[in-house]
Amino acid sequence: MSALLILVPFFSVLILNLPLKGIRKLAFGGAICLSLLQMAAVFIPDAAFWKINPHAFGSIFSFELSADSLSKVILFCIGLVSFSALFATRQTLKDSAGRFNFINIILIAVAGMNGVALAQDIFSLYIYLEITAISSFILIAFNRDILGLEGAFKYILLSGVATVLMLAGIALFMLIAGSTSFAVIHAVLLNHNKDFLISLGIGLFIVALFIKSGLMPFHGWLPDAYTAAPAAASVLLAGVVTKIAGVYVLIRILVSVISFSPAIKSILLLVGALSAILAAIAALTQSDFKRMLSYSSISQVGYIILGVGSGSVLGIAGAALHIFNHAAFKSLLFLNSAAVECQLGSRDIEEMGGLAKQMPVTSLTSIIGSLSCAGIPPLAGFWSKLVIVIALWMAGFRAYAVIAVLGSILTLTYFLILQRKVFFGKPNAEFKDIKEAGFSLTFPALILAALIIGAGIFTPFILNRFILSFNSIFGG
Amino acid sequence: MLSAIFVVLLFIIGIYCIMASYNLVRALIGLEILIKAVTLLIIAAGAKSGHLHLAQALVITVIVVEVVMITVAVGVVVGIHIYNNSLDVRKVRRLKG
């Protein structure tokens, strides 16, 4: 039954495009309903819902779907962020035909991401990744302005190279295991001695995922793509797309297929620490609102990778919790940047100032988002960073735990700079007639802010259930 | 063994093509050559491990996905050409920082 999460968005795209009168008006409401239903579906406790017959789809390669607690966290994030992105389209895309197309592509991207979250074999994982990637290329270049096209081209080229590396890894796994299913490859890799081809395949796969998640030596495309994309597309990309295409797949492959080794751990920790620190320093020097948030995104992904690199259940649970928190606060901050850009027509933070009075809702929600991102208690971001630091300390990587704390201070620094330049400080006379952004940008921002505060206060309860259930992904 | 040599050769040609040329279309052609190398690798891996039927199913899917990706990419290149009136990579430099 979990296949419904993939099939329903696909079929709703088909139905919305039937030549029927008035059906296009249903697109927005229908897509919002789908995202709400998806968030509700995560809480279905019935185990039968989450398993399907592995041979239901064909005979040649088994096409398995199943979900554990990690996939459910991801599915919830997809629902949440697509909900916010859909609302953002209402104000940022004025043309109704264009908005209809945009919503269709968001639905295809959601179907692809749900597939990535549920896939249990390495090849269908690749297909769903490509569906997600191709729809995000179109979303970035959607306005057909030159910046969007440039950002999209850079993303296409690097994502293409990552795809090639990933396929080469898949081919090598297939050569050794003779199958593409996670379980079979895992069993073969456990019994096989570490020979050259296996190490090569694992290396190619991990580098491909580093490119896809935009980690520091391979980050070139990410700030360009996020900055150039239309506002609603940035919300979707920064909130979930790259987190799923890169980080989630990395966790899934490490847990279900490759399993941790000391070499993999040290590579992950090195790359994670590099991204967490260098991207935060790069964010300090930016003057473009969205570009600063993009570098912040790289830095937070570095945190997630540090959590994964600790190799313990606690670290993975902290990483998953941080993926969820990141989806909440980064889509909130991108919604705020969309609100500011919509009202001012500019993204240059040097020009702004004193907007707190004119845009009270945007200002308040962005403070909550920034503080959560910087890890200030009792907001949600604090808990996930705490879990990651504790996991690093307990696993014996104490230097990296210290680096993680330092990165958090840098995060606080650039967000304080951002807040001071945009919402506080001296008002710019040029922008004195600015009003608050419309309902469709402030409403999802308020919901996300409430979620961040709520998740922060109730984290001790969530964490208990969460970490207990995370033991199962190693056992399964 | 022969196919392994060809795979490595195609990889080198594809990467050289992406790195050395300043033309957007040539960069896409380089990407295509890389994907061809991988397609050959999948078929060779299937033949070697005795799972040729699996490899065939995978390769056909890879070809379909690749066509879709290149179509979108060529659309983007056409868009860039409309603005820049050239296909030179060195003119695709507006985003910086």
XYZ file of C-alpha atoms in Angstrom:
573
model
C 0.000 0.000 0.000
C 2.909 2.373 0.512
C 3.195 2.438 -3.298
C 0.188 4.764 -3.159
C 2.515 7.509 -1.967
C 4.256 7.328 -5.358
C 1.285 6.494 -7.569
C -1.179 9.090 -6.255
C 0.947 12.169 -7.135
C 1.720 10.701 -10.572
C -1.905 9.969 -11.376
C -3.050 13.334 -10.071
C -0.685 14.969 -12.578
C -2.312 12.888 -15.342
C -5.841 13.723 -14.156
C -5.087 17.438 -13.789
C -3.954 17.544 -17.403
C -7.064 15.894 -18.846
C -8.900 18.243 -21.206
C -11.818 18.842 -18.834
C -13.334 22.195 -18.113
C -12.391 23.758 -14.784
C -10.066 20.962 -13.711
C -7.032 23.266 -13.691
C -8.538 25.280 -10.873
C -8.342 22.199 -8.656
C -4.560 21.944 -8.991
C -3.591 24.053 -5.980
C -6.217 22.669 -3.592
C -5.570 19.107 -4.723
C -1.818 19.398 -4.277
C -2.237 20.931 -0.800
C -4.574 18.046 0.147
C -2.011 15.532 -1.106
C 0.752 17.063 1.008
C -1.488 17.076 4.100
C -2.540 13.464 3.439
C 1.097 12.468 3.107
C 1.923 14.001 6.497
C -1.043 12.148 7.999
C -0.124 8.863 6.295
C 3.220 8.808 8.118
C 1.332 8.201 11.358
C -0.434 5.073 10.094
C 0.890 2.458 12.511
C -0.276 -0.544 10.474
C 2.793 -2.512 9.382
C 0.954 -4.014 6.412
C 0.586 -0.550 4.894
C 4.339 -0.095 4.712
C 5.221 -3.408 3.065
C 4.271 -4.505 -0.423
C 4.750 -7.767 -2.207
C 8.266 -7.536 -3.649
C 7.305 -9.198 -6.924
C 4.140 -7.242 -7.548
C 5.633 -5.125 -10.296
C 7.488 -7.466 -12.570
C 9.669 -10.475 -12.819
C 13.092 -9.350 -13.968
C 14.250 -7.249 -11.104
C 12.433 -7.243 -7.816
C 10.944 -3.884 -7.073
C 10.670 -3.548 -3.334
C 9.296 -0.763 -1.231
C 9.270 -0.598 2.491
C 9.615 2.014 5.194
C 11.319 2.186 8.552
C 11.399 5.109 10.963
C 14.060 6.910 8.891
C 11.883 6.811 5.753
C 8.893 8.015 7.728
C 10.777 11.068 8.983
C 11.745 11.821 5.371
C 8.181 11.326 4.095
C 6.916 13.756 6.721
C 9.529 16.332 5.672
C 8.504 15.964 2.013
C 4.870 16.628 2.915
C 5.747 19.610 5.092
C 8.085 21.324 2.640
C 5.919 20.725 -0.421
C 3.027 22.261 1.536
C 5.105 25.417 2.139
C 6.418 25.531 -1.432
C 2.885 25.225 -2.844
C 1.726 28.157 -0.747
C 4.747 30.188 -1.871
C 3.757 29.721 -5.539
C 0.576 31.728 -4.956
C 2.391 34.957 -4.346
C 5.620 34.537 -6.256
C 4.169 33.273 -9.562
C 1.563 35.699 -10.821
C 0.739 33.982 -14.102
C -1.929 31.324 -13.481
C -0.920 29.046 -16.390
C 2.682 29.144 -15.199
C 1.564 28.344 -11.654
C -0.395 25.352 -12.885
C 2.694 23.961 -14.627
C 4.809 24.660 -11.564
C 2.408 22.729 -9.304
C 2.484 19.790 -11.727
C 6.266 19.650 -11.624
C 6.244 19.899 -7.816
C 3.896 16.884 -7.753
C 6.242 14.885 -10.001
C 9.183 15.839 -7.771
C 7.195 14.732 -4.698
C 6.449 11.373 -6.324
C 10.145 10.938 -7.119
C 11.216 11.841 -3.589
C 8.661 9.488 -2.030
C 10.097 6.778 -4.260
C 13.624 7.537 -3.044
C 12.432 7.339 0.559
C 10.740 3.973 0.023
C 13.022 2.190 -2.466
C 14.680 -0.998 -1.304
C 16.843 -1.718 -4.310
C 19.699 0.251 -5.676
C 18.414 0.581 -9.222
C 14.913 1.870 -8.515
C 16.646 4.253 -6.142
C 18.570 5.570 -9.167
C 15.391 5.962 -11.244
C 13.586 7.917 -8.520
C 16.666 10.075 -7.960
C 16.657 10.980 -11.648
C 12.921 11.821 -11.569
C 13.593 14.152 -8.643
C 16.698 15.663 -10.237
C 15.101 16.302 -13.641
C 12.046 17.960 -12.133
C 14.289 20.179 -10.032
C 16.270 21.203 -13.162
C 12.982 22.383 -14.667
C 11.951 24.145 -11.453
C 15.260 26.076 -11.318
C 15.034 27.202 -14.943
C 11.282 27.788 -14.682
C 11.228 31.566 -15.237
C 13.597 31.218 -18.207
C 15.694 34.146 -17.027
C 19.409 33.937 -17.705
C 20.383 33.427 -14.050
C 17.980 30.514 -13.663
C 19.246 28.927 -16.871
C 22.866 29.259 -15.738
C 22.115 27.789 -12.322
C 20.193 24.943 -13.933
C 23.005 24.195 -16.383
C 25.599 23.954 -13.624
C 23.289 21.674 -11.653
C 22.602 19.487 -14.720
C 26.288 19.039 -15.504
C 27.377 18.161 -11.945
C 24.318 16.056 -11.296
C 24.986 14.234 -14.575
C 28.546 13.432 -13.529
C 27.242 12.258 -10.130
C 24.729 10.018 -11.913
C 27.477 8.487 -14.031
C 29.593 7.733 -10.948
C 26.572 6.247 -9.185
C 25.710 4.028 -12.157
C 29.321 2.831 -12.332
C 29.022 1.922 -8.642
C 25.755 0.090 -9.317
C 27.387 -1.826 -12.196
C 30.270 -2.903 -9.952
C 27.890 -4.007 -7.181
C 25.931 -5.959 -9.782
C 29.103 -7.592 -11.073
C 29.911 -8.900 -7.595
C 26.465 -9.553 -6.128
C 24.486 -10.344 -9.303
C 21.506 -8.415 -7.983
C 20.409 -4.868 -7.240
C 18.454 -5.501 -4.046
C 19.826 -3.883 -0.878
C 19.538 -7.084 1.132
C 21.341 -9.308 -1.388
C 24.206 -6.840 -1.951
C 24.537 -6.363 1.812
C 24.800 -10.114 2.397
C 27.374 -10.536 -0.386
C 29.486 -7.595 0.807
C 29.550 -9.011 4.339
C 30.863 -12.371 3.182
C 33.185 -11.090 0.494
C 36.719 -10.119 1.318
C 37.365 -6.466 0.619
C 38.711 -6.615 -2.890
C 39.572 -3.724 -5.176
C 36.327 -3.662 -7.177
C 34.140 -3.438 -4.075
C 36.191 -0.571 -2.654
C 36.056 1.188 -6.030
C 32.263 0.788 -6.226
C 31.768 2.090 -2.681
C 34.105 5.012 -3.347
C 32.336 6.002 -6.589
C 28.935 5.814 -4.910
C 29.977 7.954 -1.948
C 31.608 10.624 -4.141
C 28.422 10.746 -6.259
C 26.335 11.338 -3.139
C 28.735 14.031 -1.923
C 28.223 15.866 -5.233
C 24.451 15.455 -5.012
C 24.285 16.799 -1.464
C 26.611 19.711 -2.308
C 29.247 19.054 0.354
C 32.224 21.341 0.534
C 34.762 20.237 -2.073
C 31.878 19.570 -4.501
C 29.583 22.462 -3.602
C 30.093 24.678 -6.662
C 26.625 24.241 -8.120
C 24.568 24.593 -4.960
C 24.646 28.326 -4.115
C 24.136 29.205 -7.798
C 21.173 26.870 -8.204
C 19.470 27.945 -4.959
C 20.011 31.645 -5.605
C 18.859 31.600 -9.217
C 15.773 29.433 -8.701
C 12.298 30.966 -8.290
C 11.393 31.472 -4.624
C 9.051 28.489 -4.345
C 11.618 26.237 -6.013
C 14.308 27.371 -3.554
C 12.045 26.399 -0.667
C 11.586 22.919 -2.105
C 15.238 22.450 -3.121
C 16.789 23.654 0.122
C 14.180 22.025 2.319
C 14.085 18.523 0.934
C 15.403 17.817 -2.583
C 19.149 17.940 -1.927
C 18.733 16.492 1.559
C 16.981 13.467 0.121
C 18.996 13.074 -3.074
C 22.249 13.316 -1.155
C 22.073 12.820 2.571
C 19.165 10.429 2.955
C 20.481 8.148 0.211
C 23.915 8.228 1.848
C 22.457 7.152 5.203
C 20.304 4.494 3.543
C 23.215 3.057 1.542
C 25.548 3.093 4.549
C 23.041 1.434 6.857
C 21.394 -1.054 4.498
C 24.118 -1.879 1.974
C 27.705 -0.963 2.723
C 27.870 -0.821 6.544
C 30.366 1.418 8.329
C 34.118 0.913 8.223
C 36.788 3.094 9.907
C 37.889 4.516 6.540
C 34.339 5.544 5.570
C 33.791 7.102 8.993
C 36.940 9.203 8.771
C 36.080 10.415 5.228
C 32.548 11.374 6.329
C 33.817 13.191 9.417
C 36.464 15.080 7.438
C 34.055 16.190 4.684
C 31.343 17.007 7.223
C 33.635 19.124 9.384
C 35.062 20.886 6.320
C 31.571 21.781 5.072
C 30.276 22.812 8.489
C 33.109 25.267 9.082
C 34.114 26.552 5.620
C 30.548 27.078 4.406
C 29.719 28.992 7.587
C 32.751 31.235 6.997
C 31.680 31.713 3.363
C 28.181 32.648 4.545
C 29.638 35.445 6.690
C 30.808 37.337 3.617
C 27.635 37.135 1.491
C 25.464 40.132 0.754
C 22.682 38.298 -1.100
C 19.915 37.014 1.212
C 19.353 33.712 -0.610
C 23.052 33.108 -1.201
C 23.753 33.425 2.507
C 20.998 30.909 3.220
C 22.472 28.562 0.579
C 25.867 28.547 2.265
C 24.116 28.045 5.585
C 22.417 25.033 4.001
C 25.792 23.508 3.035
C 27.015 24.072 6.576
C 23.972 22.353 8.102
C 24.385 19.388 5.727
C 27.934 19.220 7.061
C 26.432 18.806 10.528
C 24.164 16.001 9.357
C 27.156 14.231 7.775
C 29.127 14.636 11.038
C 26.257 12.882 12.824
C 26.254 10.077 10.259
C 30.031 9.809 10.437
C 29.933 8.960 14.129
C 28.592 5.603 12.938
C 26.405 5.004 15.978
C 22.634 4.660 16.275
C 22.562 7.866 18.288
C 24.447 9.711 15.534
C 22.061 8.488 12.807
C 19.065 9.426 14.943
C 20.561 12.887 15.491
C 21.192 13.200 11.741
C 17.575 12.262 10.949
C 16.293 14.682 13.571
C 18.509 17.400 12.068
C 17.188 16.614 8.558
C 13.685 17.207 9.893
C 14.680 20.395 11.750
C 16.608 21.627 8.742
C 13.578 21.070 6.512
C 11.494 23.169 8.931
C 13.832 26.094 9.559
C 15.445 26.366 6.153
C 12.136 26.365 4.286
C 10.930 28.943 6.828
C 13.955 31.157 6.140
C 13.597 30.775 2.366
C 9.912 31.742 2.719
C 11.066 34.839 4.619
C 13.566 35.676 1.877
C 10.759 35.237 -0.662
C 8.557 37.615 1.350
C 11.329 40.228 1.538
C 12.189 39.837 -2.144
C 8.518 40.064 -3.125
C 7.932 43.285 -1.201
C 11.265 45.032 -1.833
C 12.192 43.687 -5.234
C 15.766 43.176 -4.047
C 17.803 40.552 -2.223
C 20.772 42.719 -1.299
C 20.927 42.764 2.504
C 23.192 45.829 2.514
C 20.336 47.966 1.173
C 17.802 46.796 3.735
C 17.279 47.794 7.339
C 14.623 48.293 9.971
C 12.094 46.001 8.306
C 10.980 44.601 11.694
C 8.395 47.350 12.071
C 6.998 47.084 8.574
C 7.039 43.283 8.290
C 6.396 42.036 11.838
C 5.362 38.458 10.964
C 8.268 37.883 8.592
C 10.689 39.356 11.101
C 9.401 37.297 14.036
C 9.359 33.999 12.133
C 12.822 34.609 10.693
C 14.200 35.196 14.196
C 12.742 31.850 15.290
C 14.169 30.122 12.202
C 17.632 31.658 12.630
C 17.843 30.844 16.330
C 16.738 27.273 15.688
C 19.398 26.973 12.962
C 22.055 28.361 15.316
C 21.045 25.845 17.978
C 19.642 28.066 20.728
C 17.577 26.193 23.346
C 14.688 25.459 23.630
C 14.127 25.561 19.839
C 14.200 22.349 17.817
C 17.627 22.922 16.232
C 19.311 22.866 19.629
C 18.262 19.291 20.377
C 19.388 17.766 17.118
C 22.770 19.517 17.310
C 23.105 18.378 20.914
C 22.398 14.771 19.947
C 24.974 14.970 17.135
C 27.646 16.450 19.442
C 26.937 13.845 22.141
C 27.087 11.050 19.550
C 30.458 12.329 18.293
C 31.803 12.589 21.843
C 30.624 9.124 22.805
C 32.073 7.581 19.644
C 35.466 9.010 20.640
C 35.703 11.726 17.971
C 36.168 14.504 20.512
C 37.993 16.927 18.191
C 35.058 16.752 15.774
C 32.604 17.381 18.615
C 34.505 20.580 19.427
C 34.457 21.573 15.729
C 30.684 21.032 15.676
C 30.222 23.387 18.621
C 32.487 25.998 16.977
C 30.456 25.729 13.768
C 27.357 26.496 15.766
C 28.905 29.735 17.020
C 29.736 30.728 13.436
C 26.120 29.977 12.474
C 24.882 32.277 15.199
C 27.291 34.989 13.990
C 26.090 35.093 10.392
C 22.453 34.930 11.373
C 22.915 37.832 13.793
C 24.551 39.804 10.958
C 21.605 38.919 8.713
C 19.019 39.919 11.317
C 20.755 43.188 12.106
C 21.125 44.194 8.468
C 17.635 43.177 7.310
C 15.162 43.524 10.149
C 16.861 45.841 12.647
C 19.310 48.714 12.325
C 18.757 51.924 10.437
C 15.728 51.927 8.126
C 16.409 52.672 4.496
C 14.333 55.702 3.422
C 13.813 54.139 0.008
C 11.766 51.299 1.529
C 9.600 53.212 4.001
C 6.281 52.312 2.323
C 6.880 48.567 2.497
C 4.046 46.442 3.877
C 3.894 42.887 5.201
C 3.865 40.134 2.549
C 0.551 38.488 1.693
C -1.217 35.691 3.541
C 0.167 32.926 1.316
C 3.749 33.678 2.424
C 3.091 34.467 6.091
C 0.681 31.596 6.792
C 3.104 28.703 6.038
C 5.847 30.698 7.800
C 3.728 30.899 10.955
C 2.922 27.173 10.782
C 6.613 26.283 10.402
C 7.601 28.613 13.258
C 4.973 27.030 15.521
C 6.263 23.591 14.520
C 9.857 24.573 15.376
C 8.840 25.833 18.834
C 6.542 22.834 19.422
C 9.136 20.310 18.298
C 11.693 22.053 20.505
C 9.562 21.903 23.634
C 8.394 18.328 23.090
C 11.734 16.971 21.836
C 12.451 14.964 25.006
C 9.284 12.945 24.317
C 9.943 12.654 20.577
C 13.552 11.650 21.212
C 12.582 8.792 23.475
C 10.344 7.155 20.907
C 12.664 8.159 18.127
C 15.937 6.691 19.312
C 14.284 3.533 20.542
C 12.802 3.018 17.089
C 16.102 3.822 15.404
C 17.733 0.692 16.751
C 15.505 -1.234 14.363
C 17.076 0.159 11.174
C 20.344 -1.534 12.018
C 18.676 -4.778 12.974
C 16.439 -4.949 9.886
C 38.820 -7.656 -20.402
C 38.435 -5.943 -23.774
C 35.225 -4.270 -22.643
C 36.936 -3.040 -19.461
C 39.583 -1.326 -21.591
C 36.899 0.308 -23.724
C 34.991 1.467 -20.639
C 38.083 3.154 -19.209
C 38.887 4.665 -22.615
C 35.371 6.094 -22.984
C 35.536 7.476 -19.440
C 38.784 9.298 -20.224
C 37.399 10.678 -23.508
C 34.201 11.862 -21.793
C 35.974 13.571 -18.908
C 38.487 15.169 -21.300
C 35.580 16.410 -23.430
C 33.865 18.034 -20.419
C 37.063 19.564 -19.039
C 38.785 20.772 -22.204
C 36.069 22.321 -24.315
C 34.500 25.736 -23.882
C 31.291 24.835 -25.696
C 28.049 24.082 -23.833
C 26.893 21.496 -26.370
C 30.271 19.758 -26.299
C 30.023 19.548 -22.513
C 26.711 17.728 -22.950
C 28.282 15.446 -25.570
C 31.014 14.652 -23.036
C 28.342 13.762 -20.512
C 26.693 11.505 -23.107
C 30.006 9.726 -23.754
C 30.360 9.148 -19.996
C 26.867 7.656 -19.856
C 27.721 5.420 -22.836
C 30.771 4.193 -20.929
C 28.576 3.310 -17.967
C 26.023 1.582 -20.189
C 28.804 -0.583 -21.599
C 30.039 -1.261 -18.067
C 26.592 -2.456 -16.952
C 26.305 -4.816 -19.932
C 29.836 -6.127 -19.344
C 29.109 -6.631 -15.644
C 25.889 -8.489 -16.502
C 27.645 -10.733 -18.995
C 30.518 -11.484 -16.610
C 28.303 -12.320 -13.640
C 25.767 -14.298 -15.701
C 22.854 -11.910 -15.135
C 22.515 -10.547 -18.659
C 18.698 -10.343 -18.455
C 18.966 -8.045 -15.422
C 21.612 -5.920 -17.165
C 19.388 -5.554 -20.250
C 16.468 -4.296 -18.179
C 18.732 -1.798 -16.443
C 20.365 -0.550 -19.635
C 17.048 0.144 -21.372
C 15.907 2.151 -18.331
C 19.201 4.060 -18.252
C 18.781 4.983 -21.932
C 15.248 6.296 -21.345
C 16.286 8.359 -18.303
C 19.319 9.710 -20.154
C 17.210 10.870 -23.111
C 14.895 12.801 -20.789
C 17.821 14.406 -18.977
C 19.588 15.446 -22.193
C 16.331 16.883 -23.587
C 15.964 19.160 -20.566
C 19.662 20.064 -20.737
C 19.469 20.986 -24.435
C 16.416 23.121 -23.662
C 18.447 24.979 -21.063
C 21.339 25.418 -23.541
C 18.926 26.871 -26.124
C 17.713 29.313 -23.454
C 21.288 30.366 -22.648
C 21.987 30.830 -26.367
C 19.004 33.186 -26.684
C 20.474 35.473 -23.990
C 24.196 35.222 -24.725
C 24.078 34.684 -28.475
C 26.924 32.237 -28.048
C 27.581 28.815 -26.596
C 30.800 29.805 -24.847
C 31.118 28.479 -21.297
C 33.249 31.508 -20.379
C 30.205 33.751 -20.827
C 28.174 31.719 -18.315
C 29.680 33.608 -15.406
C 26.955 35.835 -14.018
C 26.541 33.885 -10.781
C 29.484 34.361 -8.474
C 30.401 34.517 -4.816
